[in-house]
Coordinates of C-alpha atoms in Angstrom, one line a residue:
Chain Q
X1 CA 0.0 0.0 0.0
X2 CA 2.8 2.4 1.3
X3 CA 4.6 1.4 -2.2
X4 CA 1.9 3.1 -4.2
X5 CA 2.4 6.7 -2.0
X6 CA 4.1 9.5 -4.4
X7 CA 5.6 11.0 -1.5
X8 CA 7.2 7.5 -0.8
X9 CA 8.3 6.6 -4.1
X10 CA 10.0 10.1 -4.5
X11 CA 12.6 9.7 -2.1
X12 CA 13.1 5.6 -2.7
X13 CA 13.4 5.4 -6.2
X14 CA 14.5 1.9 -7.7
X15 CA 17.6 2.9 -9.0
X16 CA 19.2 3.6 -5.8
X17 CA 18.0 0.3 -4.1
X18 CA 21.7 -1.2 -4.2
X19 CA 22.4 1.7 -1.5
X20 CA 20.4 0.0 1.1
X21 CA 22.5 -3.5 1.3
X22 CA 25.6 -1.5 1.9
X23 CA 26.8 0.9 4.4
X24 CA 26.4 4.6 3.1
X25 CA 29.3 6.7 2.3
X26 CA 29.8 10.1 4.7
X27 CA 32.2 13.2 3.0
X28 CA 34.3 14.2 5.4
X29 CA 36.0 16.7 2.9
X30 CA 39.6 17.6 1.1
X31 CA 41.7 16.6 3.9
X32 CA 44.6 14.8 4.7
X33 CA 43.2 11.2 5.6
X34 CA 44.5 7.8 4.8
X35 CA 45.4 4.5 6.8
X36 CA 48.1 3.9 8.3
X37 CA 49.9 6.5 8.5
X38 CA 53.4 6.1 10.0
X39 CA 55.3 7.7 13.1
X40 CA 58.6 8.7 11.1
X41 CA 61.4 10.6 13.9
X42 CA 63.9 12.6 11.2
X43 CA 67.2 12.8 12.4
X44 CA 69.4 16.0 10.8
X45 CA 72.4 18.2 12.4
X46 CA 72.0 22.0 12.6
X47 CA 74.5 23.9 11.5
X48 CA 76.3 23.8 14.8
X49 CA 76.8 20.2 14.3
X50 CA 73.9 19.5 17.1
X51 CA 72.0 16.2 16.6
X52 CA 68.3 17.2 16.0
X53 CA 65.1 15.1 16.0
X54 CA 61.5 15.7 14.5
X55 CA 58.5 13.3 14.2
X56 CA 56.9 13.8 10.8
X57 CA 53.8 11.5 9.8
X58 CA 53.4 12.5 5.9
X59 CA 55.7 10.0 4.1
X60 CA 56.5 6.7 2.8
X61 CA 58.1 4.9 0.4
X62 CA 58.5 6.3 -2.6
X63 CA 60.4 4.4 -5.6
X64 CA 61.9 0.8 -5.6
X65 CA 65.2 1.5 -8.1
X66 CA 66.9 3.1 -6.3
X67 CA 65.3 2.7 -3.3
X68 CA 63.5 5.8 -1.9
X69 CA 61.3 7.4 1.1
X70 CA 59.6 10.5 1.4
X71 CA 59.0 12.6 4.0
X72 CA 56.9 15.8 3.9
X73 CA 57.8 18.9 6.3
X74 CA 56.9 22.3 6.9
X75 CA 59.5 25.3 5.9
X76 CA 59.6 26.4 9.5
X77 CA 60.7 23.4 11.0
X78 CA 64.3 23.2 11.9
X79 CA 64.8 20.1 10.2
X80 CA 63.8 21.6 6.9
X81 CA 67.1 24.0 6.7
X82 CA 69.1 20.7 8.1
X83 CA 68.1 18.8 5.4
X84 CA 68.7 21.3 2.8
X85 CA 71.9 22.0 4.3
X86 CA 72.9 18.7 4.9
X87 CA 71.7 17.1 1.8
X88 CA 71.4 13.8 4.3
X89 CA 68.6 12.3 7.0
X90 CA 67.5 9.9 8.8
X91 CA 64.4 8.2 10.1
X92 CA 64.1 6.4 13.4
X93 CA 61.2 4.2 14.1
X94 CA 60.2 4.3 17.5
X95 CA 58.4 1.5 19.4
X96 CA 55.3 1.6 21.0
X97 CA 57.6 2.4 24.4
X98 CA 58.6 5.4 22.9
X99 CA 55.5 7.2 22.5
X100 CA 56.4 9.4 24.6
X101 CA 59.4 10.8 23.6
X102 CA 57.8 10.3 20.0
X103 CA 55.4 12.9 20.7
X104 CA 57.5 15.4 22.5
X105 CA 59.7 15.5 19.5
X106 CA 56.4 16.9 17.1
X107 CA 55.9 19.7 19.9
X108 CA 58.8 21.3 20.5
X109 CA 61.8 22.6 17.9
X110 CA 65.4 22.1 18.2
X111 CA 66.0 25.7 17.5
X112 CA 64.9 25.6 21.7
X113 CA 66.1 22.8 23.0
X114 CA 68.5 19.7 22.5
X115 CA 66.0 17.1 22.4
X116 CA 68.3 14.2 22.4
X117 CA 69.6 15.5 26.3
X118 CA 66.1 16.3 26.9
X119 CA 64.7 12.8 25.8
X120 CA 67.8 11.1 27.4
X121 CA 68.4 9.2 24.1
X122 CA 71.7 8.7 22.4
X123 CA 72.6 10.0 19.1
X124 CA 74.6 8.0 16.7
X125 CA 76.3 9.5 14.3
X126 CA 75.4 7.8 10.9
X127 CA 78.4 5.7 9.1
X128 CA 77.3 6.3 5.9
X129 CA 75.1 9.7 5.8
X130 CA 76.0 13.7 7.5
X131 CA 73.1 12.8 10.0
X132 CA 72.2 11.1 13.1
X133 CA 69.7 8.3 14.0
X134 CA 68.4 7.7 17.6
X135 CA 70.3 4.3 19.1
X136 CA 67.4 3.4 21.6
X137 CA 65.1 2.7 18.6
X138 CA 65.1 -0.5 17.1
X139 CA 64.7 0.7 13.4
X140 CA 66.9 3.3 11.3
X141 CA 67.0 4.3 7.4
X142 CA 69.8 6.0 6.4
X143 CA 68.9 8.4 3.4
X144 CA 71.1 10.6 1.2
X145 CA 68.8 13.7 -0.1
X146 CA 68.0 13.1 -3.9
X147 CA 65.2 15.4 -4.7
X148 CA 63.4 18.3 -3.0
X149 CA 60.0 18.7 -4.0
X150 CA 57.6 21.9 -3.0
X151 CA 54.0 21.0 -2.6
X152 CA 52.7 24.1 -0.8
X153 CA 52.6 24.2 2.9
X154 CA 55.1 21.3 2.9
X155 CA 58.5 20.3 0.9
X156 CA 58.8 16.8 0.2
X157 CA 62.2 15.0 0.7
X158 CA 62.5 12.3 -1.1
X159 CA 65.4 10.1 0.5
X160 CA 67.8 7.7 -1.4
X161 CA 68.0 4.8 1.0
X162 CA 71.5 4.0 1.6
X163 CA 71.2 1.1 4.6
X164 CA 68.4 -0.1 6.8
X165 CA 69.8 -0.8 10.5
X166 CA 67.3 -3.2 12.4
X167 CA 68.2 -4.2 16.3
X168 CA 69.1 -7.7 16.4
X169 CA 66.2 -8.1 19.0
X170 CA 64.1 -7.6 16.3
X171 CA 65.0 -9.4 13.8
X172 CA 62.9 -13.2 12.7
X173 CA 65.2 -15.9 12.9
X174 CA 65.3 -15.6 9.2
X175 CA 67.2 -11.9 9.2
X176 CA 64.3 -10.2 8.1
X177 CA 63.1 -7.0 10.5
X178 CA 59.6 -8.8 12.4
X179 CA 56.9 -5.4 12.7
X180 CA 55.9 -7.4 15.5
X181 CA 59.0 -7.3 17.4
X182 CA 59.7 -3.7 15.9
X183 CA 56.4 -2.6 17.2
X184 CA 56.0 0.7 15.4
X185 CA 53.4 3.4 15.8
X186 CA 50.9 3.9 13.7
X187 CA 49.3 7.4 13.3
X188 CA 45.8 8.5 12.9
X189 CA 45.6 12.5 11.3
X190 CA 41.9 12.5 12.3
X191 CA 41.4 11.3 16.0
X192 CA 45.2 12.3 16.2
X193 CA 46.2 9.2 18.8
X194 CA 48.6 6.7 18.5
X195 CA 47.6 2.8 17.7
X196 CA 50.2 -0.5 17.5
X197 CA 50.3 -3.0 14.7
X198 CA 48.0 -5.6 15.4
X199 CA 48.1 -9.4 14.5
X200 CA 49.3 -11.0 11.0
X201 CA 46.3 -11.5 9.1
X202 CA 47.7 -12.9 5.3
X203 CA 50.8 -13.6 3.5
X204 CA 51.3 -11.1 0.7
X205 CA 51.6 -12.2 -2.8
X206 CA 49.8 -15.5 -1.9
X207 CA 47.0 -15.2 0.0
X208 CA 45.0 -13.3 -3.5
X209 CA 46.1 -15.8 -5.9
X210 CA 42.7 -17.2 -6.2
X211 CA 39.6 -14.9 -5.0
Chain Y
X1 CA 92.4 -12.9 36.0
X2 CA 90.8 -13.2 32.3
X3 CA 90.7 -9.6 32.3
X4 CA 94.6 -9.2 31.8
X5 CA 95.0 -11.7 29.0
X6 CA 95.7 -9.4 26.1
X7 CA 93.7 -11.7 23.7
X8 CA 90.3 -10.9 25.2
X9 CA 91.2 -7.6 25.6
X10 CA 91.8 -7.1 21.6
X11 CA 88.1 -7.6 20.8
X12 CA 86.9 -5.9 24.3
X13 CA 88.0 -2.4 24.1
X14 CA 86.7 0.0 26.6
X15 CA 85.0 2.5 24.5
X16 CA 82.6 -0.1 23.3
X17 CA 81.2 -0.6 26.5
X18 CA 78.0 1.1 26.3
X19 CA 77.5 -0.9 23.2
X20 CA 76.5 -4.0 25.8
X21 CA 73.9 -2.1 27.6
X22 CA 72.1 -1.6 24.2
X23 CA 70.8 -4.2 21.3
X24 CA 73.3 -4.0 18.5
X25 CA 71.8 -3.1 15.2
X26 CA 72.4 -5.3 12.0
X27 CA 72.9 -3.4 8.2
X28 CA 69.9 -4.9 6.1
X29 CA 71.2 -3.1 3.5
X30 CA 69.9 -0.4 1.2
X31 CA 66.1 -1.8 0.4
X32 CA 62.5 -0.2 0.9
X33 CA 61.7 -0.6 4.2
X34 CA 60.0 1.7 6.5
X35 CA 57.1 0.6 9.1
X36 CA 54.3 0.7 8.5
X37 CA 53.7 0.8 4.8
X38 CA 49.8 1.1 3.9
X39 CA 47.9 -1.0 1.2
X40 CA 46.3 1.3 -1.4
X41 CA 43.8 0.2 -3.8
X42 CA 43.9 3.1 -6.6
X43 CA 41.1 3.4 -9.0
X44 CA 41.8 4.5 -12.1
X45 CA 39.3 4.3 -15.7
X46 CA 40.8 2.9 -18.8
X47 CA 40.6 4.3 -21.9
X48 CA 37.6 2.3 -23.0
X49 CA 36.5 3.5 -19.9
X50 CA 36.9 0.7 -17.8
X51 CA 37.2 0.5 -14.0
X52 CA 40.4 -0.8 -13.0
X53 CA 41.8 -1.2 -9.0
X54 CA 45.9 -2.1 -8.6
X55 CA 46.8 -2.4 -5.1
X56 CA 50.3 -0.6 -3.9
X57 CA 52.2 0.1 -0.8
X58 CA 54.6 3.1 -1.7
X59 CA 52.9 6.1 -1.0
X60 CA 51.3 8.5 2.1
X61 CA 50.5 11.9 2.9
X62 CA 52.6 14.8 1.5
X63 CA 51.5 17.9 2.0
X64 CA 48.8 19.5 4.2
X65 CA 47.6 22.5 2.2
X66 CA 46.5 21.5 -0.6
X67 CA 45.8 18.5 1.1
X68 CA 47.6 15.5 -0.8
X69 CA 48.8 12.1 -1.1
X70 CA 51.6 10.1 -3.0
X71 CA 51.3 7.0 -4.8
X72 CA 54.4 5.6 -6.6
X73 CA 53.3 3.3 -9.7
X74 CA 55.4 1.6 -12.2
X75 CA 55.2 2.6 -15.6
X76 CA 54.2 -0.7 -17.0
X77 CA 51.5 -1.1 -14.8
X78 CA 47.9 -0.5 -16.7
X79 CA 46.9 2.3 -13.9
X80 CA 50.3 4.5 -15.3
X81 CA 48.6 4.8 -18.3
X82 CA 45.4 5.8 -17.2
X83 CA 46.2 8.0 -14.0
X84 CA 48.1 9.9 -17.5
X85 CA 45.5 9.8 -19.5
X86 CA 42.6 10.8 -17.2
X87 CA 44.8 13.0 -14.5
X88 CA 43.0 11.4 -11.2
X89 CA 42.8 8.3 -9.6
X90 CA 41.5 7.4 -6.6
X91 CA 42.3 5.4 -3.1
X92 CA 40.0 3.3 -1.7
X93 CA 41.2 1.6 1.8
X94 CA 40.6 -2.2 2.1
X95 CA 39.8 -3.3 5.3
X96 CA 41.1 -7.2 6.8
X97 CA 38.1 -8.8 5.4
X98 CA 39.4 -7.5 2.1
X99 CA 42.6 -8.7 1.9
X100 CA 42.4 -11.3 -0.3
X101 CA 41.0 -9.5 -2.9
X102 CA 43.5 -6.9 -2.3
X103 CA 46.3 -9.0 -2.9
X104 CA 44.6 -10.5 -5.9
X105 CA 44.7 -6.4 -7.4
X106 CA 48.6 -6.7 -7.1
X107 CA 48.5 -9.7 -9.0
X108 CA 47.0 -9.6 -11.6
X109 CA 46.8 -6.5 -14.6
X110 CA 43.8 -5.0 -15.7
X111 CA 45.0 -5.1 -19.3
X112 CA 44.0 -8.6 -18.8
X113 CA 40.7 -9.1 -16.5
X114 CA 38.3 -7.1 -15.4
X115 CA 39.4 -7.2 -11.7
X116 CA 36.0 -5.6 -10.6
X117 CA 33.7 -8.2 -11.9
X118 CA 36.0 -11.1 -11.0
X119 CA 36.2 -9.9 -6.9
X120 CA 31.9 -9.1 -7.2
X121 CA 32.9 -5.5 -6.4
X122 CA 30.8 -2.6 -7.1
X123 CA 32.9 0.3 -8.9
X124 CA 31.7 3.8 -8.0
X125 CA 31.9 6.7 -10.3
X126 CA 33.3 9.3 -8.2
X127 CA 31.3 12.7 -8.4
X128 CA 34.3 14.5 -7.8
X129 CA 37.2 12.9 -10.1
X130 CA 37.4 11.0 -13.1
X131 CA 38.1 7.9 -11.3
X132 CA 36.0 4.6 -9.8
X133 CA 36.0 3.8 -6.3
X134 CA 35.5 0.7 -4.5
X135 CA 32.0 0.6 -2.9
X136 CA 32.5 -2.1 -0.6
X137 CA 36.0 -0.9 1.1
X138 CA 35.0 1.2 4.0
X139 CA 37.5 4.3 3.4
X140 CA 38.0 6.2 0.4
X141 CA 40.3 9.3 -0.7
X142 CA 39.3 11.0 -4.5
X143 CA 42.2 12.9 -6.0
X144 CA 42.9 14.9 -9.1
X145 CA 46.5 14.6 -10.6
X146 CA 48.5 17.5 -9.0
X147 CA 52.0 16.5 -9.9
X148 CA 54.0 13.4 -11.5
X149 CA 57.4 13.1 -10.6
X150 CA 59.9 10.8 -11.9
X151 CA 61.8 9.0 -9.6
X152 CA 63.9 6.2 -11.4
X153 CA 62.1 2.5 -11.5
X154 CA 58.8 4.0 -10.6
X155 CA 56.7 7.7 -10.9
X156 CA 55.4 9.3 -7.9
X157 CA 52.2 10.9 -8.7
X158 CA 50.7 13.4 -5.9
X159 CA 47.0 13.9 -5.9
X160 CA 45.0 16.8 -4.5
X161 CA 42.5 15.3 -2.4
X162 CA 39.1 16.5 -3.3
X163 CA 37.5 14.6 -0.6
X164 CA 37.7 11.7 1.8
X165 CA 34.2 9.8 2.1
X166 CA 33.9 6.8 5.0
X167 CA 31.2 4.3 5.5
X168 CA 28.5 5.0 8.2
X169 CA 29.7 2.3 10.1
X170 CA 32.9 2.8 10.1
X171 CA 32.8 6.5 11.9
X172 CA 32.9 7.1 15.4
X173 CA 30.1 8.8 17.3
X174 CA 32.2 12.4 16.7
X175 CA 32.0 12.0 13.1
X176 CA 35.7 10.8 12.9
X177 CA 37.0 7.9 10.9
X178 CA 37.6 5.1 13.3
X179 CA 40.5 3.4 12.4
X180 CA 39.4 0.1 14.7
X181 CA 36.2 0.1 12.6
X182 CA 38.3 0.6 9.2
X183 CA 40.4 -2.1 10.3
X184 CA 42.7 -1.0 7.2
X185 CA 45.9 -3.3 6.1
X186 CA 49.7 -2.5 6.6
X187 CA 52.0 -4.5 4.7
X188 CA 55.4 -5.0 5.8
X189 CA 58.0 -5.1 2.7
X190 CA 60.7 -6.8 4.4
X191 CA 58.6 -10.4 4.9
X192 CA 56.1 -9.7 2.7
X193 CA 52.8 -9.7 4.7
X194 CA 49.7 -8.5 5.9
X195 CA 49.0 -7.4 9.8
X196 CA 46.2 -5.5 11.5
X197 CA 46.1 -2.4 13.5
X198 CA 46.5 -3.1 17.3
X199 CA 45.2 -1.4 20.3
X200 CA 45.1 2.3 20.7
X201 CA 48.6 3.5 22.3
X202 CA 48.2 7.2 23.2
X203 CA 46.6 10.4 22.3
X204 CA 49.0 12.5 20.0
X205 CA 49.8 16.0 21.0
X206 CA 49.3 15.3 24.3
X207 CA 51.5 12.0 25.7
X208 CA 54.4 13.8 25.1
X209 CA 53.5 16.8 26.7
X210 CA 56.2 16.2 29.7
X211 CA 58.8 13.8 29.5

């Protein structure tokens, strides 16, 4: 009976039927949203030849031959003139233990503080690039800058890897670097919290090759 | 007693000390490895006009105004082309019941299959872009080509985000996207696999207040 009322069929009209066995789609808008997002702590020296630290979550790998990462920041940082003076950085990748110290180092700038003594972490001066990486995590990439890339509010590093340094505690008896030893943070732009890596759910390459 | 004999003392030096208090870390070499990488789906048309989905890890955030995201492609995949072509692609986010199909999109090229109809997913015209989107993946980001950027064995294109749209059921009660209801994938480079996101950690900003 309902089916034959105008008023009804204006608003349900067959076409759009599909929506209603799935969940509808909300806009949230143009912003800066996707999943995962990772907790990246750039290691640079300032001028002075002071070890530096920032945490920067816009990046990623960016090109397999040669191999490369990006990382976005913001021309006011101070690790924006190290890089560019330096032409070298690093990322640490802190554990879920450091989340702290993780934080602290997106709040406050190294033009203020020495956030190594602060943080009571040890720099390590890099064998291979003009930059230090933080010893206490258990993760490290070593990048030589290869291109500087302007996007607007943020420049875009993009990082030739040059060595991966993994802590033998977390390494898989196979040599490989085990995420769930490694325990990294995961970041979330729009609830802005912190989240671990939870359990394994597939093998890659494999677990698609019939659907 | 042991202590005097100079052959222990060779390979026990005194400034290497501290080096027992901490893990030693082991050179992996130079390879693409950061934690964690995310698993894109990118929706692209073809020139028939054809919705096509290719699953890839190398990309993030890059800039915050415009808002935009990176996604690093090889040229001979069937997405280059069209991402060219049409200038826009966009992202959809699978969540962990998705992953085999999302492994399946790495698989296989869309120069060969129809990958939409062979999963039984539903290809959404985007609005916004000219570029499908994957109706059942709870998360999805719609960009228009901004810039491509050559960067050896693969191109790095950066998309403006237009808009971010999230299933219903996947926000939390403040309108955010819940990234324990998105339940997105991170794969790990290194061993090749898939893990979920753990248990919320911290509130950013705000842990790291004092140290």
């Amino acid at each position: 009976m309902t089916g034959s009322d105008p008023r009804l069929r204006a608003w349900t009209p067959f076409e759009n039927v599909v929506d209603f066995h799935l969940p509808m789609k909300k806009s949230l808008g143009a912003k800066t949203l996707v999943y995962p997002t990772p907790v990246f702590v750039v290691g640079t020296y300032d001028p002075q030849g002071k070890p530096n630290v920032m945490t920067a979550s816009w990046g990623g790998i960016c090109c397999s031959r040669p191999p490369c990462v990006a990382v976005s920041l913001r021309k006011a940082t101070y690790t924006h003139g190290n890089i560019v003076a330096r032409k070298a950085f690093t990322i640490s990748i802190p554990s879920e233990a450091h989340v702290r110290v993780a934080d602290h180092f997106g709040m406050v700038s190294g033009r203020d503080v020495d956030k190594f003594a602060v943080a009571k972490l040890t720099p390590v001066r890099s064998d291979l690039v003009d930059a230090p990486y933080v010893k206490e995590f258990p993760m490290v990439v070593e990048c030589r800058l290869a291109h500087t890339i302007e996007l607007g509010s943020h420049t875009q590093f993009v990082g030739a890897v040059v060595d991966v340094k993994v802590d033998e505690a977390a390494l898989a008896s196979d040599g490989t670097a085990d995420i769930q030893k490694v325990r990294p943070l995961v970041f979330t732009p729009d609830t802005q919290a912190y989240y671990g890596i939870g359990t394994f759910i597939a093998k890659a390459f494999s677990v698609g090759e019939s659907i």
